mmCIF file of N, CA and C in Angstrom:
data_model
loop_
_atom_site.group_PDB
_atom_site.id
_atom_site.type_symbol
_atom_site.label_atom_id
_atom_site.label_comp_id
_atom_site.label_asym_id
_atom_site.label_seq_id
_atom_site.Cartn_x
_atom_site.Cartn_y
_atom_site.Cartn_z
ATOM 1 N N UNK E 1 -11.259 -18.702 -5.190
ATOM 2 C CA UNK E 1 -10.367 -19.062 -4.110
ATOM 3 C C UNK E 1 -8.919 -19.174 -4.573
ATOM 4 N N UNK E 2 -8.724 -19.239 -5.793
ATOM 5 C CA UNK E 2 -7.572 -19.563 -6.291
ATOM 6 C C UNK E 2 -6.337 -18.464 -5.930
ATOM 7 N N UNK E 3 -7.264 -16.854 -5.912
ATOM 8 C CA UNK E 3 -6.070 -16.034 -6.021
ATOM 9 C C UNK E 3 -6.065 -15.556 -4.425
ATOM 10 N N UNK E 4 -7.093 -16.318 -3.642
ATOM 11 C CA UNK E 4 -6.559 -15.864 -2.007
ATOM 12 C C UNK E 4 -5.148 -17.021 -2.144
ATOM 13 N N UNK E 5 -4.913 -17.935 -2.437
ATOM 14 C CA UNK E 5 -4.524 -18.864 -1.998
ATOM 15 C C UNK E 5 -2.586 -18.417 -2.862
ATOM 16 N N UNK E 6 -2.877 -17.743 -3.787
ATOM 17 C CA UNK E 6 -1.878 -17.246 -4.876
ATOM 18 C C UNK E 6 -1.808 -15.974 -3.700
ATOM 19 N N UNK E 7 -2.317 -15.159 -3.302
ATOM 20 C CA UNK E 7 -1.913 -14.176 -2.625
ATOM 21 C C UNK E 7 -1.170 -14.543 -1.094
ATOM 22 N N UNK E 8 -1.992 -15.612 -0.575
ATOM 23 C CA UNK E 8 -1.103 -16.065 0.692
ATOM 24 C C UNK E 8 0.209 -16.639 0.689
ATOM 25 N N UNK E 9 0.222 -17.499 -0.730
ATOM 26 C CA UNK E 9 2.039 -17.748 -0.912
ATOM 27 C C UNK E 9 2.752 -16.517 -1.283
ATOM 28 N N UNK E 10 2.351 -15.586 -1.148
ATOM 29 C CA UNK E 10 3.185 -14.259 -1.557
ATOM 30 C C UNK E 10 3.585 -13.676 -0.399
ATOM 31 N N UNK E 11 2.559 -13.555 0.253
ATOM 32 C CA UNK E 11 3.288 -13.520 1.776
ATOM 33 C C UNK E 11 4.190 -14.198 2.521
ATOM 34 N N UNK E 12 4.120 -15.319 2.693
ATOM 35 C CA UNK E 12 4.843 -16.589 2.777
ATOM 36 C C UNK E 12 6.195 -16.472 2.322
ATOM 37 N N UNK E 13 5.945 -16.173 0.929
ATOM 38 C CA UNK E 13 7.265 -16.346 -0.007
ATOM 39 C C UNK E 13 8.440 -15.109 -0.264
ATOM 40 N N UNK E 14 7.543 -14.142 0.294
ATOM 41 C CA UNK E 14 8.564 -13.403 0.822
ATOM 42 C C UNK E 14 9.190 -12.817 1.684
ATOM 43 N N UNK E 15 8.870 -13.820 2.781
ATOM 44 C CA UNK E 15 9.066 -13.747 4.311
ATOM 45 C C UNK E 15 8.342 -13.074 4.859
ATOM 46 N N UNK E 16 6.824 -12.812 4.958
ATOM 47 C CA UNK E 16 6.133 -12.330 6.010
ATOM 48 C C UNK E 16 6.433 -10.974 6.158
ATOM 49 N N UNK E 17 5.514 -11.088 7.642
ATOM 50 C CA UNK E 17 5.756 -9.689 8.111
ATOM 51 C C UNK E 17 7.050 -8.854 8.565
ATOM 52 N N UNK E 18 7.759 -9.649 8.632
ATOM 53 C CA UNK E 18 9.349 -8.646 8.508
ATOM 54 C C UNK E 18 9.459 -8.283 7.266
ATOM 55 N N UNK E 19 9.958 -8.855 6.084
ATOM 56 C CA UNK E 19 10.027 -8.479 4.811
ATOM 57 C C UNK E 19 8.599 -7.563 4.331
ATOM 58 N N UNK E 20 7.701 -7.187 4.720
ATOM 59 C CA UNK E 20 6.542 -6.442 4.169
ATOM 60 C C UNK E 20 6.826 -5.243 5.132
ATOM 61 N N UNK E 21 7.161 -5.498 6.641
ATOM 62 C CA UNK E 21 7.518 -4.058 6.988
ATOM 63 C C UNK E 21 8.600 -3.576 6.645
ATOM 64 N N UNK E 22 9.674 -4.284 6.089
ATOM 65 C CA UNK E 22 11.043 -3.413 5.325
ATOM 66 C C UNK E 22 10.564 -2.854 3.895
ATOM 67 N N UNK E 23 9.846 -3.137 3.461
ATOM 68 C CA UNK E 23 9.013 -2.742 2.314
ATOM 69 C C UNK E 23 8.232 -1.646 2.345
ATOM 70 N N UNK E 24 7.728 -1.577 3.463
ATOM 71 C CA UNK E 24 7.126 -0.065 3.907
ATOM 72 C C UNK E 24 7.643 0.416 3.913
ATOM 73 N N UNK E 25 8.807 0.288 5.173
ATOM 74 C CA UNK E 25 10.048 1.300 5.232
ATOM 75 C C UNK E 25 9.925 2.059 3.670
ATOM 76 N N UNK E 26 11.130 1.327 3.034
ATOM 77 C CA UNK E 26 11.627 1.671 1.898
ATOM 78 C C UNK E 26 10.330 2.740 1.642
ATOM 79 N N UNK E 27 9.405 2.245 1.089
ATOM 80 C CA UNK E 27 7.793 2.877 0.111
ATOM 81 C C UNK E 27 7.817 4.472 0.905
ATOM 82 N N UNK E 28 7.742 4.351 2.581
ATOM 83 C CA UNK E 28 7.645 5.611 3.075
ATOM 84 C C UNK E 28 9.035 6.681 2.865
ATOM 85 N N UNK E 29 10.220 6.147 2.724
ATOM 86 C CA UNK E 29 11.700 7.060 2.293
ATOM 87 C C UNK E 29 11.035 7.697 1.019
ATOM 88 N N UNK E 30 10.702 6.543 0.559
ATOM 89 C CA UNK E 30 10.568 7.673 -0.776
ATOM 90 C C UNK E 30 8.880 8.656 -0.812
ATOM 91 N N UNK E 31 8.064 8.111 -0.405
ATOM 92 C CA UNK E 31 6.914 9.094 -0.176
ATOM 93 C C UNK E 31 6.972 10.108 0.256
ATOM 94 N N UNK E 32 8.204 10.264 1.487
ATOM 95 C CA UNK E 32 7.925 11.084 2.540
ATOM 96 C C UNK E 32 9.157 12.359 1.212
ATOM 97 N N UNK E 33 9.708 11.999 0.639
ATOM 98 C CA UNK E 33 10.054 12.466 -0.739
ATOM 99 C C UNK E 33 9.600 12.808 -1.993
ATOM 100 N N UNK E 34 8.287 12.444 -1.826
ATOM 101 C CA UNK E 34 7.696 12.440 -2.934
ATOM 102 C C UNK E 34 7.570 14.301 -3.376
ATOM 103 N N UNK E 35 7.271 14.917 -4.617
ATOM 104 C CA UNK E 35 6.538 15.693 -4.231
ATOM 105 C C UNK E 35 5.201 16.314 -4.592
ATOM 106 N N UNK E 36 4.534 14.304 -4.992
ATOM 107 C CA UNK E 36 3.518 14.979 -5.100
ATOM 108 C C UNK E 36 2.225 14.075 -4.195
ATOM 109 N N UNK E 37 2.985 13.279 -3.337
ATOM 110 C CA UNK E 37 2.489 12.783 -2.241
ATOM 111 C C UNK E 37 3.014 13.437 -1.119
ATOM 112 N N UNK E 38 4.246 13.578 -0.706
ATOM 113 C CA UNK E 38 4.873 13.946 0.507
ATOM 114 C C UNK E 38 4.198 15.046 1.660
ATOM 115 N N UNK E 39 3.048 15.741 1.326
ATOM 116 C CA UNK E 39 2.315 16.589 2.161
ATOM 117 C C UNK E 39 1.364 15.810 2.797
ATOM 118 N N UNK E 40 1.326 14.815 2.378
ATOM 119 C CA UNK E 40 0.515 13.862 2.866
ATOM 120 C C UNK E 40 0.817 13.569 4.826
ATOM 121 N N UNK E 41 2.039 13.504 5.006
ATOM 122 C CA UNK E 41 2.805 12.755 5.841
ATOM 123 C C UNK E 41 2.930 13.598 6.565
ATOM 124 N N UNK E 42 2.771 15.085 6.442
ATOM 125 C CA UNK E 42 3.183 15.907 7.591
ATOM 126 C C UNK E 42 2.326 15.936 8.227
ATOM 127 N N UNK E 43 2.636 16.257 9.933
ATOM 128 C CA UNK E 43 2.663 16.210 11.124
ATOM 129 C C UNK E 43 1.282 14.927 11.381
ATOM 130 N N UNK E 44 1.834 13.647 10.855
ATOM 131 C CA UNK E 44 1.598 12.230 11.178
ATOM 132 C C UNK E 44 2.392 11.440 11.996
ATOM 133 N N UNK E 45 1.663 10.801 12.650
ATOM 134 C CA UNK E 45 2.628 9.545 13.477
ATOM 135 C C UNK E 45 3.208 8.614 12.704
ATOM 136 N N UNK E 46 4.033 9.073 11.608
ATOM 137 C CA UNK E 46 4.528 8.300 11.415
ATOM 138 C C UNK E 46 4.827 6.574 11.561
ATOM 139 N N UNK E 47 5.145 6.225 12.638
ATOM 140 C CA UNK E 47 5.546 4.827 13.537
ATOM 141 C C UNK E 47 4.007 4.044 13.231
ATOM 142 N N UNK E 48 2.816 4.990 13.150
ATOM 143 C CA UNK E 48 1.466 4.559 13.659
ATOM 144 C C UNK E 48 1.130 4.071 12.099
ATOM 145 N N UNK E 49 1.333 4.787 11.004
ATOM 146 C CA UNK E 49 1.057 4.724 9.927
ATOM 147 C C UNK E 49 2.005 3.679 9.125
ATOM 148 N N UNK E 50 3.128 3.842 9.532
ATOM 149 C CA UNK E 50 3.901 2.643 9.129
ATOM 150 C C UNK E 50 3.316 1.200 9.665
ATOM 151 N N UNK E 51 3.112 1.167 11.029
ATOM 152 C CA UNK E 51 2.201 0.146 11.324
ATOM 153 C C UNK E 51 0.985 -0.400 10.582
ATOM 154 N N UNK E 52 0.103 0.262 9.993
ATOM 155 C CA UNK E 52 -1.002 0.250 9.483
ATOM 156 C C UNK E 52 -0.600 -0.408 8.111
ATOM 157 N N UNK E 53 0.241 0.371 7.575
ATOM 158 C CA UNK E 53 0.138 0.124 6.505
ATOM 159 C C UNK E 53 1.065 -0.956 6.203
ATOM 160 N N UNK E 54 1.585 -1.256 6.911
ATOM 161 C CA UNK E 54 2.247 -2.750 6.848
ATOM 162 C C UNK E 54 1.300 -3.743 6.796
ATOM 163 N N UNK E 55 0.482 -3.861 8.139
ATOM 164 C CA UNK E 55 -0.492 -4.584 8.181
ATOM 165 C C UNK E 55 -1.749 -4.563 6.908
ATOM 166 N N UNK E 56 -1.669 -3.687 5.993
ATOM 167 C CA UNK E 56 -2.695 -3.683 5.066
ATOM 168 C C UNK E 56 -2.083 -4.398 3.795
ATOM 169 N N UNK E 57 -0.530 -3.777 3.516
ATOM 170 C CA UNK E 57 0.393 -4.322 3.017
ATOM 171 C C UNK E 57 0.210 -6.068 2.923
ATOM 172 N N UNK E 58 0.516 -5.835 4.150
ATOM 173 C CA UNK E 58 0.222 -8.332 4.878
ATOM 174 C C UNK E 58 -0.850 -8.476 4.282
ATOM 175 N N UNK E 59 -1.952 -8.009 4.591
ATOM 176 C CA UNK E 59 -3.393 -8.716 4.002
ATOM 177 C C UNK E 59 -3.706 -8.241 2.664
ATOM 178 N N UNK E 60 -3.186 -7.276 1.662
ATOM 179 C CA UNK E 60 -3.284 -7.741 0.469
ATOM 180 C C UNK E 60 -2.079 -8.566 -0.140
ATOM 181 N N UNK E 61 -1.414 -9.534 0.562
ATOM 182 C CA UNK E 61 -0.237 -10.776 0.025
ATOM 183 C C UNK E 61 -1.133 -11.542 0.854
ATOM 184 N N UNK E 62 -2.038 -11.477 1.324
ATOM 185 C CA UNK E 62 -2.595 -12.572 1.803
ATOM 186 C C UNK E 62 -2.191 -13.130 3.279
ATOM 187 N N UNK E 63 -1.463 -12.186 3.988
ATOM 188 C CA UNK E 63 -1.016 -11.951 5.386
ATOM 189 C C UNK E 63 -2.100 -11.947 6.052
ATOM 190 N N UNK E 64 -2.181 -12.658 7.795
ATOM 191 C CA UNK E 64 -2.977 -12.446 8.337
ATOM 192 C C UNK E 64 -3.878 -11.058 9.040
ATOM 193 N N UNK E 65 -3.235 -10.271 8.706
ATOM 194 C CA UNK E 65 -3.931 -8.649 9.181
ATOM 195 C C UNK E 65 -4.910 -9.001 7.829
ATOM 196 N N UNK E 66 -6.278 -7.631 8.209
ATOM 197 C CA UNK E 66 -7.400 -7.561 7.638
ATOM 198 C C UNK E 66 -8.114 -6.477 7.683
ATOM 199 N N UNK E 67 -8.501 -5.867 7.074
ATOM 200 C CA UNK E 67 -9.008 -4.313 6.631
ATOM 201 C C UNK E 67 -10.066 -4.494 6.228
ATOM 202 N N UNK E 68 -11.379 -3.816 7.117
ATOM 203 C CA UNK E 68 -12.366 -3.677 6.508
ATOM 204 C C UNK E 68 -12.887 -2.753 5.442
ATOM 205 N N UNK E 69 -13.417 -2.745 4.944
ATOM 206 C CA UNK E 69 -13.632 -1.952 3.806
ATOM 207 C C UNK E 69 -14.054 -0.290 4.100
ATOM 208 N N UNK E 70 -15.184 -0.453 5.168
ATOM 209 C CA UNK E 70 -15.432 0.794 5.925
ATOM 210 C C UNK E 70 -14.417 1.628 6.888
ATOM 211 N N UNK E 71 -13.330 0.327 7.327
ATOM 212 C CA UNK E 71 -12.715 1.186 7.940
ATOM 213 C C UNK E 71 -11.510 1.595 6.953
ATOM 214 N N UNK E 72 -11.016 1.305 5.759
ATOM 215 C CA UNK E 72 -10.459 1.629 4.461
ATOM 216 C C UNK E 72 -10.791 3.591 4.207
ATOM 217 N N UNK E 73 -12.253 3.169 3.976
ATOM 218 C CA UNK E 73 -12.954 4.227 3.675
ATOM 219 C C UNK E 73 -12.686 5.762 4.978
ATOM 220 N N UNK E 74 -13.197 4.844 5.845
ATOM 221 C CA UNK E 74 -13.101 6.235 6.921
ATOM 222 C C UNK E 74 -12.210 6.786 7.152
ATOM 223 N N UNK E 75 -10.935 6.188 6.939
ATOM 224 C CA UNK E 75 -9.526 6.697 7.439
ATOM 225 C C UNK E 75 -9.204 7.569 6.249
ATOM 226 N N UNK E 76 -9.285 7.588 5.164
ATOM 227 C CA UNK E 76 -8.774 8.370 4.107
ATOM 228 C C UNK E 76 -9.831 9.215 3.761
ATOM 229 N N UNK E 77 -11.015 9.395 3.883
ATOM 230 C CA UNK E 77 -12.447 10.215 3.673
ATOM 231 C C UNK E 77 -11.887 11.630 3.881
ATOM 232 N N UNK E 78 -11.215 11.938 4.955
ATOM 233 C CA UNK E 78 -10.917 13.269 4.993
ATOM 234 C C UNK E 78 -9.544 13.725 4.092
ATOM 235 N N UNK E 79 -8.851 12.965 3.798
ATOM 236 C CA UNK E 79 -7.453 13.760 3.026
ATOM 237 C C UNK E 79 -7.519 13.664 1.898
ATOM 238 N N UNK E 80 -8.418 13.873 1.334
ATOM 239 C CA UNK E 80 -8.493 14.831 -0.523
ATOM 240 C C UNK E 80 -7.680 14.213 -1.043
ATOM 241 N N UNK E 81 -7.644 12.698 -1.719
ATOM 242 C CA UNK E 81 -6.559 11.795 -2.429
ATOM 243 C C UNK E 81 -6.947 11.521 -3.681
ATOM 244 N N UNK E 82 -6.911 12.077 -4.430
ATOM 245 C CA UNK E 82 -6.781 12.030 -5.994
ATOM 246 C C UNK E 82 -6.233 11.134 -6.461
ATOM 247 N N UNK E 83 -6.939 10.406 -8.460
ATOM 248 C CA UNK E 83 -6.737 9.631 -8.837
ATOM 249 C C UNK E 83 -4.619 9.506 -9.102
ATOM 250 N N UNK E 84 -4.159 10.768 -8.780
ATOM 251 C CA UNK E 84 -3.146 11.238 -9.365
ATOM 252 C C UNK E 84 -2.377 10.704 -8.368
ATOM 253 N N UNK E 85 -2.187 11.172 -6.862
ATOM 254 C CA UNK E 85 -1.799 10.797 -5.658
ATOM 255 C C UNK E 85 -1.731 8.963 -5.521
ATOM 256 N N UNK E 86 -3.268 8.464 -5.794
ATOM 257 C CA UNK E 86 -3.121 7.079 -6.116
ATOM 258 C C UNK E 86 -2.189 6.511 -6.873
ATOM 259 N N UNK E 87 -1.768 7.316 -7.617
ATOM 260 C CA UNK E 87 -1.191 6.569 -9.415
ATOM 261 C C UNK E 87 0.577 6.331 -8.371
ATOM 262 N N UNK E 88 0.806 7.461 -7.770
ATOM 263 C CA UNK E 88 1.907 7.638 -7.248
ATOM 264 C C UNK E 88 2.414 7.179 -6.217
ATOM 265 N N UNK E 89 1.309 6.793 -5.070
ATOM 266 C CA UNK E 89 1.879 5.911 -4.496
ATOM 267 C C UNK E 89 1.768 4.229 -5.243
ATOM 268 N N UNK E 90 1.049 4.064 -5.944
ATOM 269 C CA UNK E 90 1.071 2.590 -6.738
ATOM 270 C C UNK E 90 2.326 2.317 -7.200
ATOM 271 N N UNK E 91 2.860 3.801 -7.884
ATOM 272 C CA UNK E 91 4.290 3.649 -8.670
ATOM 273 C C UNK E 91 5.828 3.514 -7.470
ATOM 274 N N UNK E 92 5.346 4.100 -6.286
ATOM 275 C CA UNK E 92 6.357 4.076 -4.834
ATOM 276 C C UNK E 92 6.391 2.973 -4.635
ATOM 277 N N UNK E 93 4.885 2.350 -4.768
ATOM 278 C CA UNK E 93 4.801 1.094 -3.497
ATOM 279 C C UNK E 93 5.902 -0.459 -4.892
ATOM 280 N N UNK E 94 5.753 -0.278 -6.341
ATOM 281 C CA UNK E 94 5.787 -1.316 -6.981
ATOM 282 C C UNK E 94 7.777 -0.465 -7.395
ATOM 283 N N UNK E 95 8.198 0.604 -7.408
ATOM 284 C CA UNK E 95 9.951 0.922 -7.021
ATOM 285 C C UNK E 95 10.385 -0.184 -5.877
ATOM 286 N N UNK E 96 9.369 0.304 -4.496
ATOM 287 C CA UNK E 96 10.380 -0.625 -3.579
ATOM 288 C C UNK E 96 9.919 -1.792 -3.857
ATOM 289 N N UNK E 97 8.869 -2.613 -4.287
ATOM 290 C CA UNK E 97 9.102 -4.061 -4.323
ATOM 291 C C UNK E 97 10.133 -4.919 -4.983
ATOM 292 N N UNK E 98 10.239 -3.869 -6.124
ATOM 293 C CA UNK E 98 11.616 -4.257 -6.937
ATOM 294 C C UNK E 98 13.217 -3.991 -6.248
ATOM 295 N N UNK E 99 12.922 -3.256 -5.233
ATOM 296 C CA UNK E 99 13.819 -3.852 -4.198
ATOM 297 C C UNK E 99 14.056 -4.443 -3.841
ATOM 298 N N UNK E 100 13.148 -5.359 -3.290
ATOM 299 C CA UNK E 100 13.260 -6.163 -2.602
ATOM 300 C C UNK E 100 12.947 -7.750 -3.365
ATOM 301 N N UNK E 101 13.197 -7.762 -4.979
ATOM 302 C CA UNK E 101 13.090 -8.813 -6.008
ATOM 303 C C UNK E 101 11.829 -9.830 -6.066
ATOM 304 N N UNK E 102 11.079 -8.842 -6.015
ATOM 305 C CA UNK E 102 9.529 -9.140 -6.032
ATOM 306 C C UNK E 102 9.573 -9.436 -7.236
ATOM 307 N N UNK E 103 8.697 -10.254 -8.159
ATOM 308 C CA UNK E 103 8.916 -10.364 -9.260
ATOM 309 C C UNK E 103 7.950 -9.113 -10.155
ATOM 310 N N UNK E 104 8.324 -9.166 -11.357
ATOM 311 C CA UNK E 104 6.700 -8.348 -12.166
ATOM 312 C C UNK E 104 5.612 -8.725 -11.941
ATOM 313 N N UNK E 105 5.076 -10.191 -11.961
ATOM 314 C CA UNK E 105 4.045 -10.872 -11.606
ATOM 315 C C UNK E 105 3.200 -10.688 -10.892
ATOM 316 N N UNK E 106 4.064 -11.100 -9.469
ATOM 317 C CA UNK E 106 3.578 -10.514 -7.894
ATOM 318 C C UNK E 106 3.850 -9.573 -7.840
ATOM 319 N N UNK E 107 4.228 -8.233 -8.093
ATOM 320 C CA UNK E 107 3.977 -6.740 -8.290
ATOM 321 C C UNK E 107 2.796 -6.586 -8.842
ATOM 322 N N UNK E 108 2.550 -7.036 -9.667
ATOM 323 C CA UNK E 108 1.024 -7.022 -10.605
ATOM 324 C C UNK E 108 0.229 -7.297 -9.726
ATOM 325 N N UNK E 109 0.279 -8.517 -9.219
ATOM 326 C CA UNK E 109 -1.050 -9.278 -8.228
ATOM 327 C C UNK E 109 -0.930 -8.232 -7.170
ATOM 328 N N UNK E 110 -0.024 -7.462 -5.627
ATOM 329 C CA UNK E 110 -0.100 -7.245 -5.367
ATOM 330 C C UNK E 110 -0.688 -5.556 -5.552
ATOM 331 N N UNK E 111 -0.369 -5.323 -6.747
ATOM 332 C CA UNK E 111 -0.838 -3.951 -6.637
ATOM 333 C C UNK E 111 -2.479 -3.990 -7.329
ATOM 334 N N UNK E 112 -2.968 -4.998 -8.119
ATOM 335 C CA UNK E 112 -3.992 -5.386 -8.211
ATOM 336 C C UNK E 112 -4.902 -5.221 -7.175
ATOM 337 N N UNK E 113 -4.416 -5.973 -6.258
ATOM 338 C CA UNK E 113 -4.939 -5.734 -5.002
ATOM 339 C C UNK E 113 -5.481 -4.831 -4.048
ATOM 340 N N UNK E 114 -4.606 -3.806 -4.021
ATOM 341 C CA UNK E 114 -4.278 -2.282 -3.463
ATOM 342 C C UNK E 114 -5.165 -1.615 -4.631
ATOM 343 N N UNK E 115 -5.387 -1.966 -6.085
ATOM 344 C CA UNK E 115 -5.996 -0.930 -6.982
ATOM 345 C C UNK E 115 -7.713 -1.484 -6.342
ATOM 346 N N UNK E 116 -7.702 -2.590 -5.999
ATOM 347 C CA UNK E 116 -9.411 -2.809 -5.830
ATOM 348 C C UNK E 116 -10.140 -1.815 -5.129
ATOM 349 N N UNK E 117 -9.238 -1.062 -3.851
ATOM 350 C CA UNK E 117 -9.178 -0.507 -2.748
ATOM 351 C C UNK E 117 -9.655 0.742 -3.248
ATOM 352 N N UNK E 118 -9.173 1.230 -4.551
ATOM 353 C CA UNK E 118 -9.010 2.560 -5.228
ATOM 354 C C UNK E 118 -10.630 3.658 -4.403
ATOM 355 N N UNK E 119 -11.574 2.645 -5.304
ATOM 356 C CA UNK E 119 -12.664 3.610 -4.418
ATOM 357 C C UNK E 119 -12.896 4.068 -3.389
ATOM 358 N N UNK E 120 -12.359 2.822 -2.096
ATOM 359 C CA UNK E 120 -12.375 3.459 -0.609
ATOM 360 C C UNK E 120 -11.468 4.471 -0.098
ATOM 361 N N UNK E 121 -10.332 4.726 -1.075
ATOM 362 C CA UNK E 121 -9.061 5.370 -1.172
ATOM 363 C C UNK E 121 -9.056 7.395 -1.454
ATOM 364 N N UNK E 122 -9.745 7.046 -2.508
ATOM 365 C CA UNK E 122 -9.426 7.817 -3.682
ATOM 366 C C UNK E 122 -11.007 8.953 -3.472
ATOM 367 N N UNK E 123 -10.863 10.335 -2.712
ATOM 368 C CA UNK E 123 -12.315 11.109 -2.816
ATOM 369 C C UNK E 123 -12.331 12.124 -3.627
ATOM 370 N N UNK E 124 -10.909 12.611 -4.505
ATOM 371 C CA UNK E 124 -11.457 13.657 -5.085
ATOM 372 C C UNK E 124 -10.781 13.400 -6.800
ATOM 373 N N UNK E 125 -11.682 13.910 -7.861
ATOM 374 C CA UNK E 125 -11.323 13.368 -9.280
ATOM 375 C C UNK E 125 -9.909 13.634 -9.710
ATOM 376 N N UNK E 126 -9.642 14.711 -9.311
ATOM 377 C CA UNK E 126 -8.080 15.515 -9.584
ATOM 378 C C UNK E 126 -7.547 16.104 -8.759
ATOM 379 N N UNK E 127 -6.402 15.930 -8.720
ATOM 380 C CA UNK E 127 -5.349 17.087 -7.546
ATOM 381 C C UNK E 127 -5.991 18.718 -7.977
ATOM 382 N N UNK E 128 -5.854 19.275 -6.546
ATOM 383 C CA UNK E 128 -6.176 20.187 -6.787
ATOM 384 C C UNK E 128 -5.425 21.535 -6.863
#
């Protein structure tokens, strides 16, 4: 219980869900840049996915949104996301936190978090 309780002051502490959706923001400028994520994003709803992933964002700081594991799984099952693709958005998502003076710590814990996910994430061994 210790590290729900370490993850909910992270939310908290860095202002919630406004500050976690400016954090997306940022994460998606540069994804949608990436180039070895950025194909990812084409012809997506954007607005819809930023939504989402804010809210997944909140509930691994321990925010009240909540992701089931199956539905983790089902949504990414079809887009061929490699351990490589993973590595890269991990490295996007922990650039903008340091934007926004997240510490190393809680960069760690939070992407800890997001790495647990890896299996429901992640369907194919290597980019192809």
């Amino acid at each position: 219980m210790q590290l729900g309780a370490a993850m909910s002051s992270l939310y908290d502490r860095y202002g919630g869900f406004k500050t976690v959706s400016k954090i997306v923001m940022v994460f998606y400028d540069m994804a949608l840049d990436s180039d070895q994520i950025g194909d990812y994003f084409e012809d997506v709803d954007m607005a819809r996915l930023i939504d989402h992933q804010t809210k997944f964002i909140a509930s691994v700081m321990g925010g009240p949104a909540s992701f089931s594991d199956d539905r983790l799984r089902k949504v990414h099952s079809h887009l061929g996301i490699c351990h490589e693709d993973m590595d890269e958005m991990e490295q996007l998502l922990k650039q903008a936190l340091v934007q926004f003076k997240v510490t190393e710590a809680d960069i760690e814990t939070i992407i800890s978090g997001i790495e647990s996910k890896r299996p429901l994430i992640v369907t194919e061994v290597t980019a192809s």
